[in-house]
Tab-separated table of C-alpha atoms and ligand atoms in Angstrom:
chain	number	residue	atom	x	y	z
F	1	MET	CA	73.866	-33.668	188.252
F	2	VAL	CA	74.156	-31.710	185.044
F	3	THR	CA	75.201	-34.770	183.037
F	4	ASP	CA	72.344	-36.681	184.606
F	5	ASP	CA	69.910	-34.054	183.398
F	6	LEU	CA	71.453	-34.162	179.941
F	7	THR	CA	71.183	-37.947	179.806
F	8	ARG	CA	67.558	-37.705	180.866
F	9	ALA	CA	66.850	-35.093	178.209
F	10	ALA	CA	68.510	-37.235	175.529
F	11	ALA	CA	66.547	-40.256	176.714
F	12	ALA	CA	63.298	-38.324	176.508
F	13	ARG	CA	64.191	-37.241	172.966
F	14	ALA	CA	65.141	-40.810	172.060
F	15	THR	CA	61.696	-42.068	173.016
F	16	ARG	CA	59.965	-39.689	170.592
F	17	TRP	CA	58.662	-41.371	167.449
F	18	ARG	CA	60.111	-40.122	164.179
F	19	ASP	CA	59.525	-41.110	160.574
F	20	ALA	CA	62.799	-42.488	159.255
F	21	ARG	CA	63.351	-42.805	155.519
F	22	VAL	CA	64.643	-46.081	154.151
F	23	VAL	CA	67.687	-45.170	152.061
F	24	ASP	CA	69.123	-48.550	151.255
F	25	VAL	CA	67.858	-52.159	151.273
F	26	THR	CA	70.296	-55.056	150.810
F	27	HIS	CA	68.877	-58.579	150.864
F	28	HIS	CA	70.846	-61.531	152.188
F	29	GLY	CA	69.097	-64.098	150.058
F	30	ASP	CA	65.759	-64.798	151.701
F	31	ARG	CA	67.369	-65.003	155.150
F	32	GLY	CA	67.487	-61.380	156.094
F	33	VAL	CA	67.914	-57.799	155.078
F	34	VAL	CA	70.205	-54.892	155.848
F	35	LEU	CA	68.217	-51.657	156.144
F	36	ARG	CA	69.875	-48.242	156.182
F	37	LEU	CA	67.681	-45.514	157.594
F	38	ASP	CA	67.892	-41.764	157.566
F	39	VAL	CA	66.561	-40.809	161.012
F	40	PRO	CA	65.684	-37.109	161.276
F	41	ASP	CA	67.220	-35.304	164.246
F	42	ARG	CA	69.202	-38.463	165.001
F	43	ILE	CA	70.736	-38.917	168.445
F	44	PRO	CA	74.079	-40.801	168.224
F	45	HIS	CA	73.712	-44.255	169.733
F	46	ARG	CA	76.112	-46.154	171.954
F	47	PRO	CA	77.224	-49.474	170.468
F	48	GLY	CA	74.830	-52.175	171.704
F	49	GLN	CA	71.715	-49.986	171.738
F	50	HIS	CA	68.616	-50.672	169.672
F	51	TYR	CA	65.782	-48.935	167.892
F	52	VAL	CA	62.105	-49.792	167.971
F	53	LEU	CA	60.344	-49.919	164.606
F	54	ARG	CA	56.568	-49.537	164.544
F	55	LEU	CA	54.506	-50.594	161.557
F	56	ARG	CA	51.074	-49.029	161.141
F	57	ALA	CA	48.150	-50.393	159.098
F	58	GLU	CA	45.424	-48.240	157.496
F	59	ASP	CA	43.025	-48.913	160.370
F	60	GLY	CA	45.528	-47.795	163.005
F	61	TYR	CA	46.668	-51.297	164.037
F	62	THR	CA	50.358	-51.239	164.978
F	63	ALA	CA	53.111	-53.775	165.578
F	64	SER	CA	56.485	-52.784	167.044
F	65	ARG	CA	59.723	-54.710	167.435
F	66	SER	CA	63.272	-53.900	168.539
F	67	TYR	CA	66.325	-54.054	166.254
F	68	SER	CA	69.915	-53.536	167.361
F	69	VAL	CA	71.991	-50.883	165.639
F	70	VAL	CA	74.746	-52.317	163.458
F	71	SER	CA	76.313	-49.033	162.355
F	72	ALA	CA	78.950	-47.138	164.305
F	73	PRO	CA	77.761	-44.026	166.165
F	74	SER	CA	79.592	-41.789	163.689
F	75	GLU	CA	77.825	-43.166	160.602
F	76	ASP	CA	75.143	-40.913	159.144
F	77	LEU	CA	72.646	-43.670	158.501
F	78	VAL	CA	71.293	-46.110	161.075
F	79	GLU	CA	71.985	-49.614	159.862
F	80	LEU	CA	69.864	-52.539	161.062
F	81	TYR	CA	69.988	-56.233	160.241
F	82	VAL	CA	66.665	-58.060	160.259
F	83	GLU	CA	66.577	-61.819	160.163
F	84	ARG	CA	63.487	-63.273	158.486
F	85	ILE	CA	61.583	-65.354	161.067
F	86	PRO	CA	59.152	-67.645	159.215
F	87	ASP	CA	55.610	-66.394	159.911
F	88	GLY	CA	57.064	-63.473	161.822
F	89	GLU	CA	54.728	-60.514	161.595
F	90	VAL	CA	57.263	-57.706	161.473
F	91	SER	CA	60.450	-59.369	160.221
F	92	THR	CA	58.770	-60.878	157.125
F	93	PHE	CA	57.336	-57.453	156.275
F	94	LEU	CA	60.720	-55.760	156.677
F	95	VAL	CA	62.476	-58.404	154.573
F	96	ASP	CA	59.814	-58.949	151.890
F	97	VAL	CA	58.064	-55.601	151.434
F	98	VAL	CA	60.222	-52.648	152.458
F	99	GLU	CA	61.845	-50.651	149.646
F	100	PRO	CA	64.049	-47.572	149.483
F	101	GLY	CA	61.958	-44.440	149.936
F	102	ASP	CA	59.550	-46.030	152.432
F	103	LEU	CA	58.975	-44.299	155.743
F	104	LEU	CA	59.208	-46.302	158.957
F	105	GLU	CA	58.217	-45.062	162.405
F	106	THR	CA	61.215	-45.390	164.706
F	107	ARG	CA	62.293	-44.491	168.176
F	108	GLY	CA	65.684	-44.771	169.734
F	109	PRO	CA	68.409	-45.268	170.534
F	110	ILE	CA	67.269	-47.293	173.524
F	111	GLY	CA	69.151	-49.170	176.242
F	112	ARG	CA	71.828	-48.173	178.725
F	113	TRP	CA	72.886	-51.600	179.928
F	114	PHE	CA	73.901	-53.634	176.902
F	115	VAL	CA	76.277	-50.896	175.717
F	116	TRP	CA	80.003	-50.695	175.244
F	117	ASP	CA	81.760	-47.343	174.899
F	118	GLY	CA	85.153	-48.672	173.877
F	119	ARG	CA	86.929	-47.781	177.102
F	120	SER	CA	87.589	-51.232	178.558
F	121	ARG	CA	88.152	-54.817	177.458
F	122	ALA	CA	85.140	-56.584	176.044
F	123	LEU	CA	84.304	-60.047	174.770
F	124	GLY	CA	81.371	-60.165	172.345
F	125	ILE	CA	79.638	-63.491	171.809
F	126	GLY	CA	76.877	-63.665	169.209
F	127	GLY	CA	74.667	-66.250	167.558
F	128	GLY	CA	73.052	-65.586	164.156
F	129	SER	CA	71.435	-62.142	164.017
F	130	GLY	CA	72.806	-61.675	167.547
F	131	VAL	CA	76.008	-60.440	165.917
F	132	ALA	CA	74.235	-57.156	165.010
F	133	PRO	CA	75.127	-55.127	168.128
F	134	LEU	CA	78.614	-56.694	168.176
F	135	VAL	CA	79.308	-55.370	164.676
F	136	SER	CA	78.452	-51.876	165.933
F	137	MET	CA	80.977	-52.397	168.745
F	138	LEU	CA	83.519	-53.661	166.248
F	139	ARG	CA	83.121	-50.672	163.913
F	140	HIS	CA	83.350	-48.329	166.870
F	141	ALA	CA	86.512	-50.024	168.188
F	142	HIS	CA	88.184	-49.569	164.799
F	143	GLU	CA	87.110	-45.997	164.526
F	144	ILE	CA	88.526	-45.005	167.872
F	145	GLY	CA	91.712	-46.946	167.138
F	146	ARG	CA	91.217	-49.530	169.895
F	147	PRO	CA	90.463	-52.791	168.031
F	148	GLU	CA	92.548	-54.742	170.559
F	149	LEU	CA	89.984	-54.047	173.292
F	150	LEU	CA	87.305	-56.191	171.660
F	151	SER	CA	87.411	-59.956	171.068
F	152	LEU	CA	84.573	-61.650	169.238
F	153	ALA	CA	83.272	-65.199	169.020
F	154	VAL	CA	80.285	-65.788	166.757
F	155	THR	CA	78.334	-68.735	165.480
F	156	ALA	CA	75.748	-69.715	162.877
F	157	ARG	CA	74.775	-72.837	161.001
F	158	SER	CA	76.757	-71.888	157.906
F	159	ALA	CA	78.741	-68.951	156.581
F	160	ALA	CA	75.742	-67.958	154.458
F	161	GLU	CA	73.644	-67.739	157.604
F	162	LEU	CA	76.097	-65.527	159.448
F	163	PRO	CA	75.385	-61.840	158.841
F	164	TYR	CA	78.519	-59.727	158.346
F	165	VAL	CA	80.654	-62.823	157.996
F	166	ASP	CA	83.385	-61.081	155.979
F	167	GLU	CA	83.614	-58.122	158.308
F	168	LEU	CA	83.767	-60.457	161.308
F	169	ARG	CA	86.447	-62.650	159.783
F	170	ALA	CA	88.510	-59.641	158.758
F	171	ALA	CA	88.420	-58.601	162.418
F	172	LYS	CA	89.735	-62.054	163.399
F	173	ALA	CA	86.540	-63.054	165.137
F	174	LEU	CA	86.400	-66.680	166.128
F	175	VAL	CA	83.747	-68.124	163.792
F	176	ALA	CA	82.049	-71.441	164.632
F	177	LEU	CA	79.810	-72.970	161.962
F	178	THR	CA	77.607	-75.767	163.267
F	179	ARG	CA	76.162	-77.349	160.085
F	180	VAL	CA	78.248	-76.439	157.090
F	181	ASN	CA	81.726	-75.694	158.297
F	182	ASP	CA	82.954	-74.283	155.011
F	183	LEU	CA	85.370	-71.827	156.546
F	184	PRO	CA	88.053	-74.067	157.973
F	185	PRO	CA	89.968	-73.990	160.111
F	186	GLY	CA	87.389	-73.201	162.709
F	187	PRO	CA	85.502	-74.921	165.499
F	188	THR	CA	82.032	-76.265	164.770
F	189	ARG	CA	80.572	-75.139	168.092
F	190	LEU	CA	81.089	-72.579	170.788
F	191	ASP	CA	81.378	-75.325	173.376
F	192	ALA	CA	82.752	-75.328	176.905
F	193	ALA	CA	86.339	-75.807	175.699
F	194	VAL	CA	86.213	-73.033	173.115
F	195	LEU	CA	84.523	-70.601	175.494
F	196	GLY	CA	86.695	-71.646	178.404
F	197	ALA	CA	89.718	-70.484	176.443
F	198	LEU	CA	88.111	-67.058	175.955
F	199	VAL	CA	87.270	-66.458	179.603
F	200	ASP	CA	88.662	-63.126	180.777
F	201	PRO	CA	87.465	-62.020	184.209
F	202	GLY	CA	88.797	-58.522	183.510
F	203	ALA	CA	86.533	-58.065	180.491
F	204	THR	CA	82.825	-57.384	180.199
F	205	VAL	CA	81.051	-60.043	178.178
F	206	TYR	CA	78.324	-58.997	175.740
F	207	LEU	CA	76.267	-62.046	174.910
F	208	CYS	CA	73.572	-61.772	172.276
F	209	GLY	CA	71.248	-64.152	170.440
F	210	SER	CA	68.341	-66.499	171.048
F	211	THR	CA	67.393	-67.614	174.556
F	212	ARG	CA	68.585	-71.145	173.975
F	213	PHE	CA	71.926	-69.895	172.674
F	214	THR	CA	72.502	-67.369	175.443
F	215	LEU	CA	71.632	-69.874	178.186
F	216	ALA	CA	74.081	-72.390	176.766
F	217	MET	CA	76.834	-69.766	176.526
F	218	GLU	CA	76.173	-68.551	180.085
F	219	THR	CA	76.662	-72.070	181.368
F	220	HIS	CA	79.941	-72.507	179.474
F	221	LEU	CA	81.201	-69.145	180.695
F	222	ALA	CA	80.269	-69.928	184.297
F	223	VAL	CA	82.039	-73.276	184.141
F	224	GLY	CA	85.067	-71.549	182.631
F	225	GLY	CA	85.191	-69.118	185.550
F	226	GLN	CA	83.808	-65.927	183.998
F	227	PRO	CA	82.180	-64.028	186.909
F	228	ALA	CA	78.409	-63.728	186.409
F	229	SER	CA	78.582	-60.030	187.307
F	230	THR	CA	80.675	-59.360	184.173
F	231	ILE	CA	78.166	-60.902	181.743
F	232	ARG	CA	75.572	-58.750	179.983
F	233	VAL	CA	72.948	-60.526	177.963
F	234	GLU	CA	70.632	-59.398	175.172
F	235	ARG	CA	68.049	-62.001	174.196
F	236	PHE	CA	66.361	-61.547	170.855
F	237	GLY	CA	63.295	-63.648	171.108
F	238	ALA	CA	61.614	-66.978	171.456
F	239	GLY	CA	63.653	-69.243	169.167
F	240	VAL	CA	64.326	-67.288	170.971
F	241	ALA	CA	65.352	-59.849	174.782
F	242	PRO	CA	64.136	-56.479	179.788
F	243	GLY	CA	61.352	-58.871	180.989
P	1	MET	CA	51.837	-40.718	162.131
P	2	ALA	CA	52.023	-42.114	158.632
P	3	VAL	CA	50.615	-45.456	157.556
P	4	THR	CA	53.370	-47.950	156.661
P	5	ARG	CA	53.108	-48.701	152.947
P	6	GLY	CA	51.779	-52.211	152.374
P	7	PHE	CA	51.455	-53.218	156.030
P	8	VAL	CA	48.337	-55.076	157.048
P	9	GLY	CA	49.528	-56.975	160.098
P	10	ARG	CA	48.736	-60.442	161.295
P	11	ARG	CA	45.116	-60.374	162.271
P	12	ALA	CA	43.433	-63.568	161.152
P	13	SER	CA	40.858	-63.148	163.874
P	14	ALA	CA	39.850	-60.060	165.769
P	15	ARG	CA	42.491	-58.873	168.174
P	16	ASP	CA	42.183	-60.441	171.588
P	17	PRO	CA	40.811	-57.779	173.959
P	18	ARG	CA	43.128	-59.134	176.660
P	19	LEU	CA	46.140	-57.833	174.708
P	20	PRO	CA	47.302	-54.315	175.655
P	21	PRO	CA	48.353	-52.021	172.770
P	22	GLY	CA	51.513	-53.084	170.967
P	23	GLN	CA	51.561	-56.568	172.524
P	24	TYR	CA	51.312	-59.940	170.799
P	25	ASP	CA	50.293	-63.330	172.130
P	26	VAL	CA	53.138	-65.850	172.549
P	27	GLY	CA	50.718	-68.736	173.051
P	28	SER	CA	52.104	-71.497	175.194
P	29	SER	CA	55.745	-70.421	175.013
P	30	TRP	CA	57.346	-68.209	177.639
P	31	PRO	CA	60.304	-66.139	176.402
P	32	VAL	CA	63.106	-65.512	178.871
P	33	LEU	CA	64.233	-61.984	179.481
P	34	THR	CA	67.047	-61.162	181.827
P	35	ALA	CA	69.760	-58.577	181.724
P	36	GLU	CA	72.144	-60.654	183.751
P	37	SER	CA	73.421	-64.122	183.779
P	38	THR	CA	71.004	-66.686	185.310
P	39	PRO	CA	71.975	-67.523	188.921
P	40	SER	CA	71.535	-70.850	190.601
P	41	ILE	CA	70.044	-70.437	194.075
P	42	GLY	CA	69.444	-73.598	196.069
P	43	THR	CA	66.379	-73.572	198.290
P	44	ASP	CA	68.749	-74.183	201.209
P	45	ARG	CA	70.348	-70.801	200.578
P	46	PHE	CA	67.102	-68.994	199.833
P	47	ARG	CA	66.169	-66.047	202.107
P	48	LEU	CA	63.562	-63.346	201.646
P	49	THR	CA	63.693	-60.223	203.816
P	50	VAL	CA	61.222	-57.371	204.215
P	51	ASP	CA	62.978	-54.324	205.660
P	52	GLY	CA	63.257	-50.516	205.472
P	53	ALA	CA	60.329	-48.451	206.712
P	54	VAL	CA	58.729	-51.272	208.693
P	55	GLU	CA	58.006	-51.826	212.375
P	56	GLU	CA	59.833	-55.142	212.321
P	57	GLN	CA	62.338	-56.496	209.794
P	58	VAL	CA	61.352	-60.081	208.944
P	59	THR	CA	63.267	-62.815	207.068
P	60	TRP	CA	61.800	-66.052	205.745
P	61	ASP	CA	63.768	-69.097	204.682
P	62	TRP	CA	62.423	-71.594	202.170
P	63	ALA	CA	60.579	-73.747	204.720
P	64	GLN	CA	59.061	-70.726	206.464
P	65	LEU	CA	57.896	-69.240	203.181
P	66	ARG	CA	56.402	-72.519	202.021
P	67	ALA	CA	54.576	-72.885	205.351
P	68	LEU	CA	52.503	-69.787	204.538
P	69	PRO	CA	49.063	-70.485	203.066
P	70	ALA	CA	49.622	-70.701	199.304
P	71	SER	CA	47.053	-69.722	196.724
P	72	THR	CA	46.954	-69.418	192.952
P	73	TRP	CA	46.792	-66.365	190.733
P	74	ARG	CA	45.515	-66.818	187.202
P	75	GLY	CA	45.575	-64.260	184.389
P	76	ASP	CA	47.717	-62.526	181.764
P	77	ILE	CA	51.296	-61.255	181.884
P	78	HIS	CA	52.886	-58.627	179.632
P	79	CYS	CA	56.557	-58.066	178.811
P	80	VAL	CA	57.804	-54.672	177.615
P	81	THR	CA	59.534	-56.368	174.668
P	82	THR	CA	55.959	-56.812	173.294
P	83	TRP	CA	54.995	-60.367	174.155
P	84	SER	CA	52.071	-61.252	176.367
P	85	LYS	CA	51.238	-64.621	177.825
P	86	LEU	CA	47.519	-65.104	178.323
P	87	ASP	CA	45.683	-67.224	180.861
P	88	THR	CA	48.637	-68.568	182.775
P	89	TRP	CA	48.831	-69.331	186.488
P	90	PHE	CA	51.244	-69.110	189.381
P	91	THR	CA	51.206	-70.389	192.948
P	92	GLY	CA	52.532	-68.428	195.905
P	93	ILE	CA	51.320	-65.832	198.384
P	94	PRO	CA	50.103	-62.269	198.003
P	95	VAL	CA	52.783	-59.756	199.049
P	96	ASP	CA	50.204	-58.554	201.612
P	97	VAL	CA	51.013	-61.590	203.759
P	98	LEU	CA	54.673	-60.531	204.051
P	99	LEU	CA	53.807	-56.888	204.605
P	100	ASP	CA	51.330	-57.822	207.344
P	101	ALA	CA	54.158	-59.552	209.191
P	102	ALA	CA	56.617	-56.642	208.870
P	103	ARG	CA	54.009	-53.859	209.303
P	104	PRO	CA	55.001	-50.929	207.037
P	105	LEU	CA	55.312	-47.563	208.767
P	106	PRO	CA	52.648	-44.996	207.828
P	107	THR	CA	55.361	-42.996	205.996
P	108	ALA	CA	56.094	-45.836	203.529
P	109	THR	CA	55.043	-44.965	199.962
P	110	HIS	CA	57.223	-47.175	197.731
P	111	VAL	CA	59.107	-50.438	197.682
P	112	MET	CA	62.468	-51.349	196.191
P	113	VAL	CA	62.664	-55.018	195.303
P	114	THR	CA	66.130	-56.619	195.143
P	115	SER	CA	67.200	-59.903	193.577
P	116	SER	CA	70.050	-62.124	194.642
P	117	THR	CA	71.792	-60.963	191.428
P	118	GLY	CA	71.659	-57.348	192.603
P	119	TYR	CA	68.861	-56.536	190.148
P	120	THR	CA	66.455	-53.951	191.545
P	121	THR	CA	63.078	-52.573	190.577
P	122	ASN	CA	60.976	-49.863	192.226
P	123	LEU	CA	57.217	-49.893	192.722
P	124	PRO	CA	54.652	-47.680	194.417
P	125	LEU	CA	53.423	-49.424	197.568
P	126	ALA	CA	49.885	-49.168	196.181
P	127	ASP	CA	50.924	-51.465	193.303
P	128	VAL	CA	51.990	-54.337	195.573
P	129	VAL	CA	49.095	-54.438	198.094
P	130	ASP	CA	45.521	-55.726	197.933
P	131	GLU	CA	46.472	-58.924	196.109
P	132	LYS	CA	47.903	-57.046	193.124
P	133	ALA	CA	51.383	-58.534	193.652
P	134	TRP	CA	52.551	-62.012	194.593
P	135	VAL	CA	55.630	-63.874	195.642
P	136	VAL	CA	55.493	-67.121	193.653
P	137	TRP	CA	57.381	-70.434	193.470
P	138	GLU	CA	55.272	-72.494	191.066
P	139	HIS	CA	54.198	-71.920	187.495
P	140	GLU	CA	51.310	-73.979	186.153
P	141	GLY	CA	51.843	-76.621	188.810
P	142	ALA	CA	55.610	-77.089	188.467
P	143	PRO	CA	58.443	-75.534	190.488
P	144	LEU	CA	59.415	-72.205	188.972
P	145	ALA	CA	62.319	-72.792	186.583
P	146	ARG	CA	65.640	-71.103	187.274
P	147	GLU	CA	65.546	-69.056	184.067
P	148	HIS	CA	62.100	-67.777	185.031
P	149	GLY	CA	63.307	-66.624	188.441
P	150	GLY	CA	63.181	-69.811	190.500
P	151	PRO	CA	63.114	-70.671	193.254
P	152	VAL	CA	61.074	-67.544	194.050
P	153	ARG	CA	60.132	-64.471	192.047
P	154	LEU	CA	57.860	-61.486	192.380
P	155	LEU	CA	54.715	-61.366	190.237
P	156	VAL	CA	53.109	-57.992	189.532
P	157	PRO	CA	50.889	-58.954	186.618
P	158	HIS	CA	49.215	-55.570	186.090
P	159	LEU	CA	52.587	-53.934	185.236
P	160	TYR	CA	55.197	-54.797	182.597
P	161	PHE	CA	57.052	-57.901	183.609
P	162	TRP	CA	60.431	-56.335	184.380
P	163	LYS	CA	58.726	-55.226	187.621
P	164	SER	CA	58.205	-58.896	188.478
P	165	ALA	CA	61.764	-59.348	189.737
P	166	LYS	CA	63.272	-62.811	189.420
P	167	TRP	CA	65.297	-64.494	192.201
P	168	ILE	CA	63.798	-62.109	194.738
P	169	SER	CA	65.715	-61.691	198.015
P	170	ARG	CA	64.555	-58.392	199.550
P	171	ILE	CA	61.580	-56.025	199.639
P	172	THR	CA	62.544	-52.675	201.119
P	173	LEU	CA	59.845	-50.236	202.166
P	174	ARG	CA	60.746	-46.614	201.425
P	175	ASP	CA	59.278	-43.188	202.000
P	176	SER	CA	60.341	-41.956	198.559
P	177	ASP	CA	60.669	-43.330	195.025
P	178	GLU	CA	64.017	-44.170	193.480
P	179	PRO	CA	64.701	-45.817	190.101
P	180	GLY	CA	65.670	-49.492	189.997
P	181	PHE	CA	67.826	-51.241	187.415
P	182	TRP	CA	65.810	-50.889	184.208
P	183	GLU	CA	64.282	-47.645	185.413
P	184	ARG	CA	67.820	-46.129	185.571
P	185	ASN	CA	68.467	-47.627	182.169
P	186	GLY	CA	65.745	-45.780	180.304
P	187	TYR	CA	62.588	-47.638	181.227
P	188	HIS	CA	59.457	-46.152	182.752
P	189	MET	CA	59.128	-45.656	186.545
P	190	ARG	CA	55.718	-47.371	186.698
P	191	GLY	CA	55.242	-49.468	183.535
P	192	ASP	CA	51.497	-49.798	182.983
P	193	PRO	CA	51.051	-51.903	179.810
P	194	TRP	CA	47.569	-50.486	179.125
P	195	LEU	CA	49.078	-46.975	178.966
P	196	GLU	CA	52.133	-48.267	177.060
P	197	GLN	CA	54.468	-46.838	179.706
P	198	ARG	CA	57.507	-48.528	178.213
P	199	PHE	CA	60.267	-45.954	178.307
P	200	ASP	CA	61.247	-42.974	180.386
P	201	GLY	CA	59.181	-40.125	178.943
P	202	ASP	CA	56.214	-42.233	177.753
X	1	FAD	C1	66.608	-55.572	172.354
X	1	FAD	C2	66.293	-56.435	171.130
X	1	FAD	C3	67.082	-56.311	170.004
X	1	FAD	C4	66.809	-57.082	168.869
X	1	FAD	N1	67.616	-56.948	167.779
X	1	FAD	C5	67.352	-57.688	166.674
X	1	FAD	C6	68.203	-57.573	165.507
X	1	FAD	O1	69.181	-56.799	165.489
X	1	FAD	N2	67.891	-58.330	164.430
X	1	FAD	C7	66.823	-59.192	164.428
X	1	FAD	O2	66.587	-59.846	163.409
X	1	FAD	N3	66.020	-59.325	165.509
X	1	FAD	C8	66.244	-58.594	166.621
X	1	FAD	N4	65.420	-58.718	167.710
X	1	FAD	C9	64.218	-59.563	167.600
X	1	FAD	C10	63.074	-58.737	166.975
X	1	FAD	O3	62.703	-57.676	167.867
X	1	FAD	C11	61.793	-59.550	166.697
X	1	FAD	O4	61.429	-60.268	167.844
X	1	FAD	C12	61.964	-60.512	165.537
X	1	FAD	O5	62.268	-59.784	164.348
X	1	FAD	C13	60.684	-61.329	165.310
X	1	FAD	O6	59.584	-60.461	165.108
X	1	FAD	P1	58.397	-60.912	164.147
X	1	FAD	O7	57.290	-59.902	164.271
X	1	FAD	O8	58.893	-61.191	162.782
X	1	FAD	O9	57.949	-62.315	164.741
X	1	FAD	P2	56.668	-62.582	165.620
X	1	FAD	O10	55.466	-62.491	164.752
X	1	FAD	O11	56.720	-61.704	166.815
X	1	FAD	O12	56.923	-64.062	166.068
X	1	FAD	C14	56.692	-65.156	165.180
X	1	FAD	C15	57.166	-66.427	165.805
X	1	FAD	O13	58.585	-66.440	165.844
X	1	FAD	C16	59.034	-66.566	167.171
X	1	FAD	N5	60.199	-65.672	167.265
X	1	FAD	C17	60.187	-64.355	167.609
X	1	FAD	N6	61.447	-63.851	167.562
X	1	FAD	C18	62.247	-64.870	167.182
X	1	FAD	C19	63.645	-64.982	166.966
X	1	FAD	N7	64.505	-63.929	167.122
X	1	FAD	N8	64.127	-66.193	166.597
X	1	FAD	C20	63.293	-67.246	166.416
X	1	FAD	N9	61.970	-67.195	166.612
X	1	FAD	C21	61.447	-66.026	167.000
X	1	FAD	C22	57.906	-66.126	168.049
X	1	FAD	O14	57.931	-66.772	169.309
X	1	FAD	C23	56.703	-66.577	167.247
X	1	FAD	O15	56.435	-67.922	167.453
X	1	FAD	C24	65.708	-57.980	168.856
X	1	FAD	C25	64.918	-58.094	170.000
X	1	FAD	C26	65.196	-57.352	171.125
X	1	FAD	C27	64.312	-57.504	172.336
């Protein structure tokens, strides 16, 4: 009961809006940006959780979107990766306009379902910017000295379009590049055969990316015999995350 | 709160008054949001039960449900992840029809809705009566797609869409409130989009 109350109190604090300061902005060409934020009175996140960013215009108009935390819970700054969606209202602003020193309204960390605490086996499967929460899991696994608990399979069109490609490769993630497979040897798709070989009924699967991607992966996993009850899904959007 | 430097926002035209605060219009698309893997439920295996604080527990199979007088709801739906879909329509029956058959006890104040995946969501009884909530099997004239909760889902359009449980299998009348799946996971107990009741504590 006491822990329940504490969790509730932390959740209530997490939903408060705070002005975070942008400390660091690293562009990935014109495809995306890594933002590092100093969040005052920060509550440590659990790998897999996200923050909501809210942009506010002079006249009070606001737009808010969710972004998964990439950093490990122990890191001082909250790291986010934002993929630039053409014509996207919030992502284009974050990629094109935001500079160090800017203040962004944030709240978080949010989510208690798509989270992995590093205590049991996990298989992370990510497409494109969907690798963001998996990288947080990966950093956490290394920090707690349990890298063997986490297997990763990720995909993008090319290495340039895969955020955190070096970090993922260093961790021996299976990398599938669908258009420009310039990192041989590697598969060009996460297809039924590739996923079938990864099936592990004793692990929890964390599946993250666009709707089309996650639906395809769910089908492959089901065919391969991964129990549906072990699969947790985070969907990022329309090209497409609770509904 | 501070203005975001340089942010104007995408407002070619005036904001549509049908959009609650913080929501944007997805147009004709319909994003899919599910925490779990998408199940495949054949209509032959479909069952919907109303139980709990009722005078009579009642179960409908697919044929029995479809034999009820269907009607169409038309309006706007709002997902907590900030998309809204405007002027869409669904075919099914008001939840009232099912409740009339099972006859809730006078002590019933809430419902817990359960999906065949084990997903749950809680609602005040007042939010699912008087044609405010529907059990639907068609969207815009076509059978409800599996990823959107087919064969049958709940539709509670005046609340955020996580309340509109997909793959519905059970409506349990209760004399107290208890959090469902997302509600235990940090989301609001009621979820009114016009009050931006997104998260626990809002
Ligand atoms: C829990 C959660 C975590 C998320 N984490 C991340 C993250 O770590 N990194 C990240 O980049 N994004 C993430 N997203 C997606 C993010 O919240 C926004 O939806 C995305 O940045 C687009 O917002 P926008 O305002 O630029 O586009 P909008 O103006 O909202 O949309 C513009 C157009 O792009 C389409 N669209 C929206 N999102 C996508 C998408 N992801 N892919 C393709 N088309 C899209 C829309 O349907 C619309 O047609 C996450 C979403 C959720 C729900």
